[in-house]
């Protein structure tokens, strides 16, 4: 383990409080323990459903309709923080029903505590007990961070870093759809001016993946870059074959996200040596320890963050490790509305350490749970909301 990784790992093992860790290690405002804040007095947990403009198909399954959970935590003065749980059963292992129940139980546990104290309890006492509902943990966590920022009268990004970026540009995801349907996909999203397209691959014949990509090239006139996302749908040789087939056609993807099963660390390392493009670890990295292993064992040259798989705090810790080790980062999500995705946007703008944004899924949703957001206009450039906290209000 490198000295930098050892320092960060030791800080965590010493059991530093969230506030002290954020303040000393991440270098942000964090959760300053000396400040006295109003406790959470009321929690609201409810379901949120939305049809999609297009099915969101990946190698491991498909989402035909969004079935998420919204969380609101309110203090005695009526200040409210909001969050979202976005379960994706084949990836997170939980469902809307599981997330609803878990979020309600977590809400009862945090009542009467300030947002800072509630976050401490969530991580120190409750996190492992709710491992069956990772999206619910994160949804409550986002709501508490939002409330904390609102009580401090500051934007959420200011608690997570000092970069102060005003916007970030996202890609758009081309799901695992037949080549014949790609033109319809592109007609839906071409006006947004996305800088590149993330193409979902795997789960079927390699020829289908190539045909999907070639159809996209036809639609875009080869003027758009692509990345690949395998969602664990390949083995070493099949992943290698796909990349070199594309290179032979003069298509060089920006990177290949999670081609192999999440626990195949050695395979990821071998593939990283074989390919002319970076391998990006996604499902392989859920925790800080996972990130440390990936970096030490050279399993990937990039890491993809997701709040729904890791939580906010763990994602910020991974960001700090990656920054110190010069590992490029991307941030994405499950099939989330603008609530959870805007939280990720705040991380991009606050830390200034995340080079690639895959924050596109709200564009797939037919319904909006908020009054206004970066996703209420059809543009790949996501302008950070003004105001305090997330800067969002429930509709």
PDB file of C-alpha atoms in Angstrom, residues 104-113 118:
ATOM      1  CA  UNK A 104     -38.964   4.288   6.781  1.00  0.00           C
ATOM      2  CA  UNK A 105     -36.974   2.360   9.395  1.00  0.00           C
ATOM      3  CA  UNK A 106     -33.950   4.609   8.935  1.00  0.00           C
ATOM      4  CA  UNK A 107     -36.175   7.681   9.233  1.00  0.00           C
ATOM      5  CA  UNK A 108     -37.332   6.540  12.665  1.00  0.00           C
ATOM      6  CA  UNK A 109     -33.715   6.052  13.746  1.00  0.00           C
ATOM      7  CA  UNK A 110     -32.631   9.598  12.875  1.00  0.00           C
ATOM      8  CA  UNK A 111     -35.548  11.578  14.331  1.00  0.00           C
ATOM      9  CA  UNK A 112     -34.490  13.898  17.126  1.00  0.00           C
ATOM     10  CA  UNK A 113     -30.908  14.162  15.862  1.00  0.00           C
ATOM     11  CA  UNK A 118     -27.863  11.626  12.171  1.00  0.00           C
TER      12      UNK A 118
END
